[in-house]
Coordinates of C-alpha atoms (C1' of nucleotides) in Angstrom, one line a residue:
Chain A
M1 CA 81.9 144.5 118.7
V2 CA 78.4 146.6 119.5
K3 CA 76.8 149.7 118.9
P4 CA 75.4 151.2 122.4
A5 CA 71.9 151.6 120.3
A6 CA 71.6 148.0 120.5
L7 CA 72.9 147.0 123.4
K8 CA 70.1 148.5 124.6
K9 CA 67.6 146.0 123.7
L10 CA 69.6 143.3 125.5
L11 CA 69.1 145.4 128.7
P12 CA 66.3 144.1 130.3
L13 CA 67.6 140.4 130.6
L14 CA 70.5 141.7 131.9
K15 CA 68.7 142.9 134.8
G16 CA 70.5 142.1 138.0
I17 CA 73.9 141.5 136.3
R18 CA 76.6 144.2 137.0
L19 CA 77.6 146.5 134.3
N20 CA 80.8 145.8 134.0
D21 CA 81.1 142.7 133.7
V22 CA 78.3 142.9 130.8
N23 CA 80.5 145.3 129.2
Q24 CA 83.3 142.7 129.9
I25 CA 80.6 140.8 128.0
Y26 CA 80.2 143.0 125.2
S27 CA 83.8 143.9 124.4
K28 CA 84.1 140.3 123.3
S29 CA 81.2 139.8 121.3
K30 CA 81.0 140.7 118.0
S31 CA 78.4 142.3 116.1
V32 CA 77.4 140.2 112.7
R33 CA 74.7 141.3 109.9
L34 CA 73.0 138.1 108.1
Q35 CA 71.4 138.6 104.6
A36 CA 69.1 136.5 104.0
G37 CA 70.1 132.8 103.7
D38 CA 73.5 133.9 105.3
H39 CA 73.9 131.2 108.1
F40 CA 75.2 131.6 111.9
V41 CA 75.1 127.7 111.8
K42 CA 76.1 125.3 109.5
E43 CA 75.5 120.8 110.2
G44 CA 78.7 119.3 111.4
S45 CA 80.0 122.8 113.1
S46 CA 82.2 122.5 116.3
K47 CA 82.4 126.1 117.5
R48 CA 80.9 127.1 120.6
D49 CA 79.4 130.7 119.8
V50 CA 75.3 132.1 120.8
A51 CA 73.9 134.5 119.1
F52 CA 71.4 137.4 120.4
I53 CA 69.4 138.4 117.5
F54 CA 68.5 141.9 117.6
S55 CA 66.6 142.2 114.7
G56 CA 65.7 139.7 112.3
L57 CA 64.4 136.2 112.0
M58 CA 66.1 132.8 111.6
R59 CA 65.0 129.1 111.3
Y60 CA 66.4 126.0 112.5
Y61 CA 67.1 123.2 110.3
E62 CA 67.5 118.9 109.2
V63 CA 68.3 117.6 105.9
N64 CA 66.3 114.2 106.1
E65 CA 67.6 111.5 104.4
K66 CA 65.5 112.2 101.6
G67 CA 67.4 115.4 100.9
E68 CA 65.3 117.4 102.4
E69 CA 65.2 120.6 105.2
I70 CA 62.9 120.6 107.2
T71 CA 62.5 122.8 109.9
T72 CA 63.0 121.9 113.1
S73 CA 62.1 126.0 115.5
L74 CA 62.3 129.1 114.8
A75 CA 64.2 132.8 116.8
W76 CA 63.6 136.4 115.9
E77 CA 64.6 139.6 117.9
Q78 CA 65.0 139.4 121.8
Q79 CA 66.1 135.0 121.4
F80 CA 69.0 133.9 121.4
V81 CA 69.6 131.3 118.9
A82 CA 72.8 128.1 120.2
P83 CA 73.6 125.6 118.7
R84 CA 71.9 122.6 120.0
N85 CA 74.4 119.7 120.1
V86 CA 77.4 120.9 121.0
I87 CA 76.5 123.4 124.0
L88 CA 74.6 120.9 126.1
F89 CA 76.9 117.9 124.9
E90 CA 79.9 119.2 123.3
Q91 CA 79.5 117.4 119.2
P92 CA 78.8 118.2 116.3
S93 CA 75.9 120.2 115.9
E94 CA 72.5 118.3 113.8
S95 CA 71.2 121.6 112.9
Y96 CA 72.0 124.9 110.4
I97 CA 70.9 128.0 112.0
Q98 CA 70.2 130.2 108.8
A99 CA 68.9 133.6 108.9
I100 CA 65.8 134.5 106.5
E101 CA 65.3 137.7 107.4
P102 CA 68.1 140.3 107.3
T103 CA 70.1 139.9 110.9
H104 CA 71.3 140.9 113.0
L105 CA 73.0 139.3 115.7
M106 CA 74.9 139.6 118.8
V107 CA 77.8 136.4 119.0
I108 CA 79.7 135.6 121.4
N109 CA 81.6 132.9 122.9
Y110 CA 79.6 130.7 125.2
D111 CA 82.1 129.3 126.9
L112 CA 84.0 132.8 127.6
M113 CA 80.3 134.2 128.4
Q114 CA 79.7 131.7 130.8
E115 CA 83.4 132.3 132.2
I116 CA 82.2 136.3 133.2
L117 CA 79.3 135.0 134.2
E118 CA 80.5 132.8 136.5
S119 CA 82.0 135.4 139.5
S120 CA 78.0 137.6 138.6
P121 CA 76.2 137.1 141.6
K122 CA 73.0 137.2 139.6
S123 CA 74.3 134.4 137.0
D124 CA 72.5 131.0 138.2
S125 CA 69.1 133.5 138.1
L126 CA 69.2 135.4 135.5
R127 CA 70.9 131.2 134.1
Q128 CA 67.5 129.8 135.0
Y129 CA 65.6 132.0 134.4
F130 CA 66.7 131.7 130.8
M131 CA 65.4 126.9 131.0
L132 CA 63.0 127.8 132.6
Q133 CA 61.8 130.3 129.3
R134 CA 63.1 127.1 127.1
I135 CA 60.7 124.0 129.2
A136 CA 57.9 126.3 128.9
L137 CA 58.5 126.2 125.8
L138 CA 59.4 123.3 124.5
S139 CA 57.2 121.3 126.6
D140 CA 54.2 123.6 125.8
R141 CA 54.6 122.9 121.9
V142 CA 54.7 118.9 122.9
R143 CA 51.5 119.5 124.8
S144 CA 50.2 121.5 121.0
F145 CA 51.8 117.5 119.2
V146 CA 50.0 114.9 121.3
M147 CA 47.1 117.1 122.8
L148 CA 45.3 119.2 119.2
K149 CA 44.9 117.8 115.8
P150 CA 47.2 119.8 112.7
E151 CA 44.9 122.8 111.8
E152 CA 44.3 122.7 116.3
R153 CA 48.0 123.6 115.8
Y154 CA 48.2 126.0 112.5
L155 CA 46.0 127.9 114.6
Q156 CA 47.5 128.0 118.2
L157 CA 50.8 129.2 116.5
I158 CA 49.4 132.2 114.4
E159 CA 47.6 133.3 117.6
Q160 CA 50.3 133.5 120.1
N161 CA 52.1 134.7 117.8
P162 CA 50.6 136.9 115.0
S163 CA 53.4 137.9 113.3
L164 CA 55.3 135.3 112.1
V165 CA 51.8 134.6 109.6
D166 CA 53.8 137.5 107.9
R167 CA 56.9 136.8 107.7
V168 CA 57.2 133.0 107.2
P169 CA 56.9 131.9 104.7
N170 CA 54.1 129.0 104.7
K171 CA 56.5 125.9 104.5
Y172 CA 58.5 126.5 107.3
I173 CA 55.8 126.7 109.4
A174 CA 54.6 123.2 108.3
N175 CA 57.1 121.5 109.1
I176 CA 57.1 123.6 112.1
I177 CA 53.5 122.0 113.2
G178 CA 55.0 118.8 112.0
I179 CA 52.9 118.7 108.0
T180 CA 53.9 118.3 104.7
P181 CA 53.5 122.5 103.4
V182 CA 50.0 120.9 100.9
S183 CA 48.4 119.7 103.7
L184 CA 49.4 123.4 104.8
S185 CA 47.6 125.2 102.3
R186 CA 44.7 122.5 102.1
I187 CA 44.3 122.9 106.2
R188 CA 44.3 127.5 104.3
N189 CA 41.7 126.9 102.6
R190 CA 39.1 125.0 105.0
I191 CA 39.8 127.6 107.2
A192 CA 39.0 130.7 104.5
S193 CA 36.0 129.1 103.7
Q194 CA 34.5 128.4 107.2
K195 CA 35.0 131.5 107.7
K196 CA 32.7 132.8 105.2
Chain B
M1 CA 60.0 109.9 156.4
V2 CA 62.4 107.9 154.3
K3 CA 63.0 104.7 154.7
P4 CA 67.6 105.4 154.5
A5 CA 67.6 102.3 152.1
A6 CA 66.0 104.2 149.6
L7 CA 67.5 107.1 149.6
K8 CA 70.7 105.9 148.8
K9 CA 69.2 105.3 145.2
L10 CA 69.3 109.2 144.8
L11 CA 72.4 110.2 146.3
P12 CA 74.5 110.0 143.4
L13 CA 71.7 113.1 142.3
L14 CA 72.3 114.2 144.9
K15 CA 76.9 114.9 144.3
G16 CA 77.6 118.0 145.7
I17 CA 75.4 118.8 148.3
R18 CA 76.1 119.4 151.4
L19 CA 75.1 116.4 153.1
N20 CA 74.1 118.2 156.4
D21 CA 70.9 119.3 153.6
V22 CA 70.5 116.0 152.2
N23 CA 69.2 114.9 155.4
Q24 CA 67.3 118.2 155.8
I25 CA 65.9 117.3 152.8
Y26 CA 64.4 114.2 154.0
S27 CA 63.1 114.8 156.9
K28 CA 61.0 117.0 155.6
S29 CA 60.1 114.9 153.3
K30 CA 57.1 112.0 153.5
S31 CA 57.5 108.3 151.9
V32 CA 54.2 108.1 149.9
R33 CA 53.6 104.5 147.8
L34 CA 50.3 104.7 145.9
Q35 CA 48.7 101.8 143.9
A36 CA 48.3 102.0 140.6
G37 CA 45.3 103.7 139.6
D38 CA 45.7 106.4 142.8
H39 CA 47.0 110.1 142.1
F40 CA 49.5 112.3 143.3
V41 CA 48.7 115.1 141.5
K42 CA 45.2 116.0 140.3
E43 CA 43.8 118.9 137.5
G44 CA 43.0 122.5 139.5
S45 CA 45.7 121.2 142.1
S46 CA 47.8 124.3 143.9
K47 CA 49.9 122.2 146.2
R48 CA 53.1 122.6 145.7
D49 CA 54.4 120.0 145.8
V50 CA 57.4 117.6 144.4
A51 CA 57.8 114.2 143.8
F52 CA 60.8 111.2 143.6
I53 CA 60.3 108.3 141.8
F54 CA 61.8 105.2 144.2
S55 CA 60.0 102.8 142.3
G56 CA 56.8 102.3 139.8
L57 CA 55.5 104.1 137.2
M58 CA 53.2 107.2 136.3
R59 CA 51.7 109.3 134.3
Y60 CA 50.7 112.4 133.3
Y61 CA 47.5 112.8 131.2
E62 CA 44.8 115.7 131.0
V63 CA 41.2 114.6 130.3
N64 CA 40.1 116.7 126.3
E65 CA 37.1 118.9 125.6
K66 CA 35.8 114.8 124.1
G67 CA 36.0 113.6 128.1
E68 CA 38.9 111.4 127.0
E69 CA 42.5 110.7 129.0
I70 CA 45.6 112.5 126.8
T71 CA 48.0 110.7 128.6
T72 CA 50.7 113.1 128.0
S73 CA 53.9 112.0 128.5
L74 CA 54.8 108.6 131.3
A75 CA 58.1 108.8 134.1
W76 CA 59.6 106.2 136.7
E77 CA 62.3 105.3 138.4
Q78 CA 65.0 107.6 139.8
Q79 CA 62.9 111.0 137.9
F80 CA 61.5 113.5 139.2
V81 CA 57.4 114.4 138.8
A82 CA 55.0 117.9 139.8
P83 CA 53.1 119.7 138.1
R84 CA 54.3 122.1 135.9
N85 CA 51.5 125.2 135.1
V86 CA 52.5 124.5 139.5
I87 CA 56.0 125.2 139.5
L88 CA 56.7 126.4 136.5
F89 CA 54.1 129.0 137.1
E90 CA 52.2 129.3 140.3
Q91 CA 49.0 128.7 138.4
P92 CA 46.9 125.1 138.8
S93 CA 47.5 121.7 137.9
E94 CA 47.0 121.2 134.3
S95 CA 48.2 117.4 133.9
Y96 CA 46.5 114.9 136.4
I97 CA 49.3 112.4 138.1
Q98 CA 48.7 109.3 137.7
A99 CA 50.9 106.2 139.1
I100 CA 50.1 102.7 136.9
E101 CA 51.9 100.8 139.4
P102 CA 52.6 100.5 142.3
T103 CA 54.7 103.3 143.4
H104 CA 56.5 104.4 146.1
L105 CA 57.0 108.3 146.7
M106 CA 59.9 110.6 148.0
V107 CA 57.4 113.9 148.8
I108 CA 58.6 117.7 149.7
N109 CA 57.9 120.7 149.0
Y110 CA 59.5 122.5 146.4
D111 CA 59.8 125.8 147.9
L112 CA 61.0 124.2 151.9
M113 CA 63.6 122.0 149.6
Q114 CA 64.9 125.5 147.7
E115 CA 64.7 126.6 150.6
I116 CA 67.1 124.5 152.5
L117 CA 68.8 124.5 149.2
E118 CA 69.0 127.6 148.2
S119 CA 72.2 127.8 150.4
S120 CA 73.5 125.1 149.2
P121 CA 77.1 125.9 146.9
K122 CA 76.2 123.2 145.2
S123 CA 72.6 124.0 144.3
D124 CA 72.4 126.0 141.4
S125 CA 74.6 123.5 139.7
L126 CA 72.0 120.3 140.2
R127 CA 69.3 123.1 138.9
Q128 CA 71.1 123.2 136.3
Y129 CA 72.1 120.2 135.1
F130 CA 67.8 118.6 136.5
M131 CA 66.8 122.2 133.2
L132 CA 69.2 120.8 130.7
Q133 CA 68.3 117.0 131.5
R134 CA 64.7 118.2 131.1
I135 CA 65.5 120.4 128.4
A136 CA 67.6 117.9 125.5
L137 CA 64.6 115.6 126.4
L138 CA 61.5 117.8 125.5
S139 CA 63.8 119.1 122.4
D140 CA 64.8 114.9 121.6
R141 CA 60.7 114.7 121.6
V142 CA 59.8 117.7 119.6
R143 CA 62.1 117.1 116.7
S144 CA 60.5 113.5 117.2
F145 CA 57.3 114.8 116.1
V146 CA 59.0 117.3 113.3
M147 CA 61.5 114.3 111.7
L148 CA 59.6 111.3 112.2
K149 CA 56.7 109.5 111.3
P150 CA 54.7 108.0 113.5
E151 CA 56.0 104.5 112.4
E152 CA 59.2 106.3 113.5
R153 CA 58.0 107.4 116.4
Y154 CA 57.4 104.6 117.5
L155 CA 60.1 102.3 117.4
Q156 CA 62.8 105.0 118.6
L157 CA 60.1 105.1 122.0
I158 CA 60.5 101.5 122.6
E159 CA 64.8 101.3 121.1
Q160 CA 65.0 103.8 123.5
N161 CA 63.6 102.3 126.3
P162 CA 62.7 99.2 125.9
S163 CA 61.1 98.6 129.1
L164 CA 57.8 100.5 128.3
V165 CA 57.1 98.3 126.2
D166 CA 56.0 95.4 128.9
R167 CA 55.6 98.0 131.4
V168 CA 53.2 100.0 129.7
P169 CA 49.7 99.8 128.5
N170 CA 49.5 101.1 124.7
K171 CA 47.1 103.1 124.8
Y172 CA 49.4 105.3 126.4
I173 CA 52.6 105.1 124.2
A174 CA 49.5 105.4 121.4
N175 CA 49.5 109.6 123.3
I176 CA 52.8 109.6 124.0
I177 CA 53.6 109.8 120.1
G178 CA 50.6 111.2 119.0
I179 CA 48.2 108.0 118.0
T180 CA 45.2 106.9 118.6
P181 CA 45.6 103.7 120.8
V182 CA 43.6 102.0 117.3
S183 CA 46.1 103.5 115.0
L184 CA 49.3 102.0 117.9
S185 CA 47.9 99.0 117.2
R186 CA 47.6 99.1 112.7
I187 CA 51.4 100.8 112.7
R188 CA 52.2 97.3 115.9
N189 CA 51.2 94.5 112.9
R190 CA 52.6 95.9 109.8
I191 CA 56.1 96.3 111.5
A192 CA 55.8 92.3 112.7
S193 CA 54.8 91.7 109.1
Q194 CA 57.1 93.3 107.6
K195 CA 59.7 91.0 109.6
K196 CA 58.6 87.7 108.0
Chain C
dC1 C1' 59.5 146.1 83.9
dC2 C1' 60.5 142.0 81.7
dG3 C1' 62.0 137.5 82.7
dT4 C1' 63.5 133.9 86.2
dA5 C1' 63.1 131.9 90.8
dT6 C1' 60.0 131.2 94.3
dT7 C1' 56.5 129.8 96.8
dC8 C1' 51.6 128.7 96.9
dT9 C1' 47.6 127.2 95.9
dT10 C1' 45.2 122.8 93.3
dA11 C1' 44.4 118.2 91.7
dT12 C1' 44.2 113.8 91.2
dC13 C1' 45.9 109.1 93.1
dT14 C1' 47.7 106.1 97.1
dT15 C1' 49.5 106.3 101.7
dT16 C1' 47.8 106.4 106.5
dT17 C1' 45.1 108.0 110.8
dG18 C1' 40.5 108.9 112.8
dT19 C1' 36.7 106.6 114.8
dT20 C1' 33.2 103.6 115.9
dA21 C1' 31.7 99.0 116.8
dA22 C1' 32.9 93.9 117.5
dG23 C1' 35.6 90.7 118.5
dC24 C1' 38.5 88.1 121.9
dA25 C1' 42.5 87.7 125.2
dG26 C1' 44.2 88.2 128.7
dA27 C1' 43.4 89.4 133.9
dT28 C1' 40.1 90.0 138.2
dT29 C1' 36.2 89.7 140.9
dT30 C1' 33.4 88.1 143.1
Chain D
dA1 C1' 34.9 78.2 137.9
dA2 C1' 32.2 82.1 136.2
dA3 C1' 31.6 86.9 135.0
dT4 C1' 33.1 91.2 134.1
dC5 C1' 36.4 94.6 133.2
dT6 C1' 40.5 96.9 130.5
dG7 C1' 42.8 97.1 126.7
dC8 C1' 44.0 94.7 122.0
dT9 C1' 43.1 93.8 117.3
dT10 C1' 40.4 93.8 113.8
dA11 C1' 36.5 95.6 110.3
dA12 C1' 34.8 98.7 107.7
dC13 C1' 33.7 103.7 106.4
dA14 C1' 34.3 108.6 106.6
dA15 C1' 38.8 112.0 107.0
dA16 C1' 42.6 113.8 106.8
dA17 C1' 47.5 113.4 104.9
dG18 C1' 52.0 112.4 101.8
dA19 C1' 53.1 112.5 97.0
dT20 C1' 53.8 113.8 92.8
dA21 C1' 52.7 118.0 89.5
dA22 C1' 51.0 121.2 87.3
dG23 C1' 49.3 126.1 87.1
dA24 C1' 49.2 130.7 89.2
dA25 C1' 51.1 133.9 92.1
dT26 C1' 55.0 137.1 94.3
dA27 C1' 58.9 138.2 95.3
dC28 C1' 63.3 139.1 93.5
dG29 C1' 67.4 140.6 90.2
dG30 C1' 69.0 142.3 85.8

DNA sequence: CCGTATTCTTATCTTTTGTTAAGCAGATTT
DNA sequence: AAATCTGCTTAACAAAAGATAAGAATACGG
């Protein structure tokens, strides 16, 4: 069970959903606190849990054939995280989901949440809203890979999410924009010397 | 109005939707035939039309600041095309959508279609199905940019869509995987000489 | 506060990609 | 059939990125 104070942050997202349903979801959810480095999901897991991030910062990563961890995306306050393969395709997770800051989650079983929302009159529009958000985000990201050079992707990323620069190690940022940490370091160097 | 024969291709996608609604959508749609090179959508357009591709092949492209056309994605039979900015954000289209083969479309106004589907009991699950498809596709593509090298992206693309190689000019394929046509040509050369 | 670990930077070298231009091949038009 | 156009390849060079390693800076735990 999650504390009411923390719940307030979730409420604006749930407008339109019956208070009763919200309460029911809350009562079935559990509050989880992770330290930096702790995992919410590990590769191979089939646990059908989703989490809402009250506070903190997480990354998705996969391990490639060379054994390197490649960070594929980030998630922070007010966002949901869930193992894509498990929820979308009912397959084991291909990714790890790990806290990289002290993180406070609300965790609930996906199917249980769906069940509760099933009857709610606004649940479809809520779901649709979240899916649209996701589609917009993903297609923007695809567009950035097709249309922009690495340096431009970096500038766009920090412009759209200024707070990330301070919170996320550059080696993760580098992966996110599809380059190596060494290369990002050079790009940052180039940008800094151009500014002078 | 679209010919019944062509409609059969759309039907499996619409299972669950009332026949009456399907008929109504059909009656409000128009059949459009494009030649290779013709546009369904041009940059700046705010027309809220979506199209279902009965046959043929189309590309989305944008013109960058150098005046080059950059192909951002492809769509073919049994898929919907629509100007993302217009439908998602009610803004003018940032993209062109162009036929690159003789293409047969069913075109309908997006809002009109929504209106008809509004009352249909299964419309939400249908919409959800399409959105999930889109999310899966997009996140796979993002993953390919983060995890794979250009050569691997090319091999994955032609493995997952073998027919594209024969139908789509390499210069478009190159854009899709985020490289230049010249670079793709070299990659193809490398692959060919490794095989020997 | 010191020592350790992690991350970031810098350097060197190799590989790949971008750019530009030229030649070639296939298709289209007249 | 000749001329034209378009797309693909190849070449040469410049620019950028990958790989590896070493040093500097920062964060972290005792």
